[in-house]
Short mmCIF file of C-alpha atoms in Angstrom, two decimals:
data_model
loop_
_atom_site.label_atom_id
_atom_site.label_comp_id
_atom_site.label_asym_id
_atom_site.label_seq_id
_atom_site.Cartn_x
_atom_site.Cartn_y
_atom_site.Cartn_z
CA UNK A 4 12.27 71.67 7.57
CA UNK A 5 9.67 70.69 4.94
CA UNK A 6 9.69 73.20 2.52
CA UNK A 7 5.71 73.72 2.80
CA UNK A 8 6.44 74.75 6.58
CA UNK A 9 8.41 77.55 5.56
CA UNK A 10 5.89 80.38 5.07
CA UNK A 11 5.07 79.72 8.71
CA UNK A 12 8.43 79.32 10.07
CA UNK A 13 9.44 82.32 8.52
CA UNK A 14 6.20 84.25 9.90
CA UNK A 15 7.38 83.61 13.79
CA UNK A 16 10.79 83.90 12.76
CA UNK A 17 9.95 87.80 11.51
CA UNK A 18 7.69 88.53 14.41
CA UNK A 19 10.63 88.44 16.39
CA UNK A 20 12.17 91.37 14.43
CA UNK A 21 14.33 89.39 12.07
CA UNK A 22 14.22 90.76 8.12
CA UNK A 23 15.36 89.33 5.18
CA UNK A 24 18.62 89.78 3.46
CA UNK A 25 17.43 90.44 0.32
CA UNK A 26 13.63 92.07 -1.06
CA UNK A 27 12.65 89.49 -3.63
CA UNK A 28 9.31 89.65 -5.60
CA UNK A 29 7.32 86.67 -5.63
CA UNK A 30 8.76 85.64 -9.06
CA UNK A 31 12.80 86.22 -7.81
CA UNK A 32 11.71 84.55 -4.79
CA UNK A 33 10.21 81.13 -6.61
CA UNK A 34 13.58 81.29 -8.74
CA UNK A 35 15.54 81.49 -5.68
CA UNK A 36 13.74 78.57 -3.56
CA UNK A 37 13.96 76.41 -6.84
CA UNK A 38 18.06 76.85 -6.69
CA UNK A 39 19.09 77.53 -3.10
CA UNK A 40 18.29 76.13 0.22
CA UNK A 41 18.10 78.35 2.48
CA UNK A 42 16.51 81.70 3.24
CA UNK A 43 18.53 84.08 5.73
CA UNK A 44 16.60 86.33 7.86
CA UNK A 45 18.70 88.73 10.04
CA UNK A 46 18.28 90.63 13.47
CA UNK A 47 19.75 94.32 12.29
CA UNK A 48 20.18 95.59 15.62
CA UNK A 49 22.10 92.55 17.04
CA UNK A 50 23.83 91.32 14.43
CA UNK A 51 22.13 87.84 14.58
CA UNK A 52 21.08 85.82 11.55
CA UNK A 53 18.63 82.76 11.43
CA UNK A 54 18.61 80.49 8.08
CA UNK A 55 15.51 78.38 7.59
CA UNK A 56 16.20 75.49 5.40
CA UNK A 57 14.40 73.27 3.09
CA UNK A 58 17.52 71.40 1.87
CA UNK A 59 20.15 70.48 2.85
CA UNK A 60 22.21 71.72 -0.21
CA UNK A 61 22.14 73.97 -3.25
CA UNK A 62 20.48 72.26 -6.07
CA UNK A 63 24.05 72.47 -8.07
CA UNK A 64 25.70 70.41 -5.77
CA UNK A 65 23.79 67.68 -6.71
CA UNK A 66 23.14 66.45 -2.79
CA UNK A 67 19.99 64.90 -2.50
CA UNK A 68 19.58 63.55 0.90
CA UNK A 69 15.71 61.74 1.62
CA UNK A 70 14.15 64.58 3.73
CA UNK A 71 11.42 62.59 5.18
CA UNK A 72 13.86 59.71 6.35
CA UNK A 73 16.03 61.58 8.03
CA UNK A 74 13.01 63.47 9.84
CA UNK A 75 11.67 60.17 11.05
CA UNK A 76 14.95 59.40 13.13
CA UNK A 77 15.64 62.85 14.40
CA UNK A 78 16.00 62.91 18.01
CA UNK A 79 15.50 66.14 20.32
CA UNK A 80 18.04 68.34 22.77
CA UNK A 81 17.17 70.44 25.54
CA UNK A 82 18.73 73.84 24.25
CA UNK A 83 17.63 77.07 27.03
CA UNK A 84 15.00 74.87 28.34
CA UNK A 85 13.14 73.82 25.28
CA UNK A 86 13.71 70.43 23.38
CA UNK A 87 14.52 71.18 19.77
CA UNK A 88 14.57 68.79 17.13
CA UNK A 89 17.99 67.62 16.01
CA UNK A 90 19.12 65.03 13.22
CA UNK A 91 20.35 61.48 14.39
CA UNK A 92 23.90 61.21 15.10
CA UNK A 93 24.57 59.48 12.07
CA UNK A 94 22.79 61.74 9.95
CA UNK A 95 24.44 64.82 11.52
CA UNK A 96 28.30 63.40 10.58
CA UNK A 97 27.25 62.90 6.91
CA UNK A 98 25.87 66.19 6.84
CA UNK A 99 28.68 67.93 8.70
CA UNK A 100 31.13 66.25 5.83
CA UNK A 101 29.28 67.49 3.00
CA UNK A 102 28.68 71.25 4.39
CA UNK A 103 32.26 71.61 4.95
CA UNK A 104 33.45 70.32 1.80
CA UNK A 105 30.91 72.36 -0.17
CA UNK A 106 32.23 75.72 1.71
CA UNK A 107 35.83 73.80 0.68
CA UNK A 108 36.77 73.28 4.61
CA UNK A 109 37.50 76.96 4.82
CA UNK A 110 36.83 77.12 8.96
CA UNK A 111 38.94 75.12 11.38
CA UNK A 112 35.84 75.04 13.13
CA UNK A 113 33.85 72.78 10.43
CA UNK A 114 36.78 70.30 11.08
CA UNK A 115 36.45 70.60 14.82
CA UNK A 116 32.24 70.22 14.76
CA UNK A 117 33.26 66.51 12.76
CA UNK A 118 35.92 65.53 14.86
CA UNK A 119 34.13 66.11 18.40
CA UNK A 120 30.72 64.74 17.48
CA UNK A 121 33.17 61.46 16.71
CA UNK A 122 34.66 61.76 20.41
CA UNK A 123 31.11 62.63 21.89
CA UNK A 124 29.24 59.41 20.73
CA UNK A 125 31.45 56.46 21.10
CA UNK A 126 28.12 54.23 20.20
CA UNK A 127 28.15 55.62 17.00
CA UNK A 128 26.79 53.13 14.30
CA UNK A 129 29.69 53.70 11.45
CA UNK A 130 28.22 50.66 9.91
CA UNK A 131 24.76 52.99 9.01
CA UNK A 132 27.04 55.90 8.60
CA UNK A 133 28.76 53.99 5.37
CA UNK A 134 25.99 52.96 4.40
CA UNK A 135 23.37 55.84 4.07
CA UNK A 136 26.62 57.78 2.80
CA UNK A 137 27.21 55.36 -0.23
CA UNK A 138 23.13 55.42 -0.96
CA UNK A 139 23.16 59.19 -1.13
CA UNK A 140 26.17 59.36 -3.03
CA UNK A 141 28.57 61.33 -0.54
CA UNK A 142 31.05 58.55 0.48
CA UNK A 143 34.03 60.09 -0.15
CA UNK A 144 32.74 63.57 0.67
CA UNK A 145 32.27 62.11 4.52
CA UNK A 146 35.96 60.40 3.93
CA UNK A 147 37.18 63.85 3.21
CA UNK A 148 35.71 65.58 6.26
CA UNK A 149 37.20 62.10 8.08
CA UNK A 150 40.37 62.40 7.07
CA UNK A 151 40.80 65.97 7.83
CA UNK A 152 39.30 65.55 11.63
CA UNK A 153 41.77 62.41 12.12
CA UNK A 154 44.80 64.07 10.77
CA UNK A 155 44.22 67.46 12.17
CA UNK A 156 42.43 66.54 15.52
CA UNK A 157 42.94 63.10 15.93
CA UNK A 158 39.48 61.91 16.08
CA UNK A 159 39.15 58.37 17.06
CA UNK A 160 37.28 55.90 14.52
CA UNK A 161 37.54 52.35 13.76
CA UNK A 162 40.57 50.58 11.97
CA UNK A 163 38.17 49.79 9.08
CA UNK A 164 36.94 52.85 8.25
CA UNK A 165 40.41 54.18 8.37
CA UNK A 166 41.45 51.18 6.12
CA UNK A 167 38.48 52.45 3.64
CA UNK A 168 39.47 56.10 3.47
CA UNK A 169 42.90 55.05 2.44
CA UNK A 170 41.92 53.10 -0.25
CA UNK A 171 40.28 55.98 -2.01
CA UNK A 172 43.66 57.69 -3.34
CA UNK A 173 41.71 60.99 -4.08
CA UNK A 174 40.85 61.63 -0.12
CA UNK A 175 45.14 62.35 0.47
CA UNK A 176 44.98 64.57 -2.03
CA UNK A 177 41.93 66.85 -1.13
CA UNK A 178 42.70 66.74 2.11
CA UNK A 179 46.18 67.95 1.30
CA UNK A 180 44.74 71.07 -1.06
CA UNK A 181 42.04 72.08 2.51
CA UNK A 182 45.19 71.83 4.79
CA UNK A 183 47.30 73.97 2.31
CA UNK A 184 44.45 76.64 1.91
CA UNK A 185 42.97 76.62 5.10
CA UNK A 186 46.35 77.93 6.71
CA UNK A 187 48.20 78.84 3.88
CA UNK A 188 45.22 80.82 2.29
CA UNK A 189 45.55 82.12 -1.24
CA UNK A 190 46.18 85.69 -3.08
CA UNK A 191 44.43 84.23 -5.96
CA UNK A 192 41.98 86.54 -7.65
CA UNK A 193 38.08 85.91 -6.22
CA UNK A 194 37.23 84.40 -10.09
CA UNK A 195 40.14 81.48 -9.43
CA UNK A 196 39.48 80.97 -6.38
CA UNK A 197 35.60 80.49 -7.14
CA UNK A 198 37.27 78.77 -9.97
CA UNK A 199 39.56 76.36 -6.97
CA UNK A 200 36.22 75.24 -5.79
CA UNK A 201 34.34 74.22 -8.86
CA UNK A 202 37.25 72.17 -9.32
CA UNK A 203 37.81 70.54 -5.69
CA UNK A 204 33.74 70.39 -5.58
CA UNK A 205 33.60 67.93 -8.73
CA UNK A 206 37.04 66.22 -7.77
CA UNK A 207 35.01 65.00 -3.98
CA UNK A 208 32.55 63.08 -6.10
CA UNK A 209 32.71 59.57 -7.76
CA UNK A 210 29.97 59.67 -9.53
CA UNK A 211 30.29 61.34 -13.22
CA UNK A 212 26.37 61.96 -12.95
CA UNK A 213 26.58 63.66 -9.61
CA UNK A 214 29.97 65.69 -11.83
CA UNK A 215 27.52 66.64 -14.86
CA UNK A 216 24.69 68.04 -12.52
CA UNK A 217 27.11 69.93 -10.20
CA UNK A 218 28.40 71.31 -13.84
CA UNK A 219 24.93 71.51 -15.86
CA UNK A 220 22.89 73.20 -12.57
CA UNK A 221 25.63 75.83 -12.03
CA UNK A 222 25.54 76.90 -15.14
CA UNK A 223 21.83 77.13 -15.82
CA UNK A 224 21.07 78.44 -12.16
CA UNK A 225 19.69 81.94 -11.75
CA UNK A 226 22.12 84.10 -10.13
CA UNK A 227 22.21 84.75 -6.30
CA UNK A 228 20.85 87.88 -5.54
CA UNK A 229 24.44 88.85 -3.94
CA UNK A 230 25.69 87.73 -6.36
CA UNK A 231 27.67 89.91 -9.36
CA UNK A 232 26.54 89.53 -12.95
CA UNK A 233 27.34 90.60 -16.07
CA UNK A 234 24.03 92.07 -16.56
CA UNK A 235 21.68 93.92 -14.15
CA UNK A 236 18.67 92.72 -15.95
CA UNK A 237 14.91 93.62 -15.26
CA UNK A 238 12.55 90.91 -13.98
CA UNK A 239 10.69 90.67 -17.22
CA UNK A 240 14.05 89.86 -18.85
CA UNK A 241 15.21 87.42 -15.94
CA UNK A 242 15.56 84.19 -18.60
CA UNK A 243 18.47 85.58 -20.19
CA UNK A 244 20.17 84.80 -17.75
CA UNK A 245 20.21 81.96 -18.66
CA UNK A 246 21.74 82.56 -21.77
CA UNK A 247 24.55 84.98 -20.30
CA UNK A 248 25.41 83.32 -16.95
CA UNK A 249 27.45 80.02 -19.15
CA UNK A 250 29.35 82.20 -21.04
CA UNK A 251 30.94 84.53 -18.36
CA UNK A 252 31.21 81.48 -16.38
CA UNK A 253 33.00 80.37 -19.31
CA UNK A 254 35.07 83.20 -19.41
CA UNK A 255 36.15 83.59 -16.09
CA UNK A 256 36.69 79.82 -15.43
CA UNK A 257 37.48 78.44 -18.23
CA UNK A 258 41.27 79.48 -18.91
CA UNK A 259 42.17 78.14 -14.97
CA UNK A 260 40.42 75.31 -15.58
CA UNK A 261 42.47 74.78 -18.86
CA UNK A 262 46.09 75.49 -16.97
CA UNK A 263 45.00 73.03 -13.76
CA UNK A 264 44.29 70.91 -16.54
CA UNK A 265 47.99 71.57 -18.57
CA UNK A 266 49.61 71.65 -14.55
CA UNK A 267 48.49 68.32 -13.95
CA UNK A 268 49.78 66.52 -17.43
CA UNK A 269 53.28 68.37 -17.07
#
């Protein structure tokens, strides 16, 4: 969705009784569309929650995927009668790869969407796959979510993109660290294992750039409004955040950074 629809989508979307999550004055709420991508509206009652997006990732993940292109080849399903828009086929398994890796491949389910959209579209055109994934900078993000789907689930997919995924020596070992954690799971404390993901999110990208962004934007980025900080501040003093949020990221990341750092030289 365009992010100029969204003050309409989000009208019907509330005249069926759904509410935000959070009350956000204008100013929060301009601060929060400029760093997020989604807005999450929610049906009390039922339990049922609708997220309108405008992007298809945070801004600190540094995923910038050409809205209007993928628009133009979306296709349409019939879903309880209707025909709703969906994204191309190719489009979708890109975009399945990089959600999952950015949640770190936490549901088995993630892995399961990848691996039967691969069984459900033999025709698939892996050629365009590899291709719009290396122009958007997520190649080895989709050989990630690959790997893990062929390992785990045996999806089928051709010898050559097999033969490319092994080539890129980093794919073995993040999909060894999701496979580890996803049924291992970890009785880390919540700051390493936020900690974990900075790491394993900066570790799925080639690109030093995309690295630096991922690094610069989540430490400049104002904080989630679930989100715990340091400082409860009022609006008019909102900025400092700025100032506060890289040092108690600093705090509170820095030292496991610093020992996966010493773990990996020993």
């Amino acid at each position: 969705m365009r992010e100029s629809d969204l003050a309409r989508a989000r009208a019907v979307i509330e005249s069926a009784n759904y509410r935000p999550n959070q009350a956000l004055s204008p100013r929060e709420e301009r601060a929060y569309r400029k760093a997020e991508c989604a807005l999450q509206l929610q049906d009390a009652k039922r339990g049922l929650v609708v997220e309108l997006h405008w992007r298809f990732s945070e801004r600190n993940a540094s995923v910038n995927f050409p809205l209007s292109e993928i628009l133009q080849r979306a296709g349409t399903v019939s879903l309880a009668g209707m025909d709703i828009r969906t994204l191309a086929v190719e489009d979708l398994l890109i975009y399945l790869c990089v959600h999952g890796a950015k949640h770190y491949w936490e549901r088995l389910e993630w892995i399961s969407s990848v691996a039967e959209l691969i069984r459900r579209n033999p025709q698939l055109d892996w050629a365009a796959v590899r291709a719009r994934a290396r122009s958007w900078r997520v190649e080895r993000l989709l050989f990630l979510g690959l790997q893990l789907a062929g390992s785990l689930l045996d999806a089928p997919m051709p010898v050559d993109i097999r033969s490319r995924i092994e080539a890129d020596h980093h794919v073995a070992s993040l999909a060894h660290a999701v496979i580890q954690r996803l049924f291992a799971g970890s009785d880390a404390p919540h700051y390493q294992n936020r900690a974990a993901r900075y790491l394993f999110l900066l570790k799925t990208r080639e690109s030093y750039a995309d690295k630096l962004r991922i690094l610069l934007f989540s430490a400049i980025k104002p904080p989630h409004p679930d989100a715990k900080e340091w400082l409860d501040l009022p609006p008019q003093l909102g900025f400092l955040q700025h100032i506060f949020r890289p040092i108690r990221l600093l705090s509170e990341y820095g030292r496991v950074a610093w020992r996966s750092y010493i773990g990996t030289r020993q």
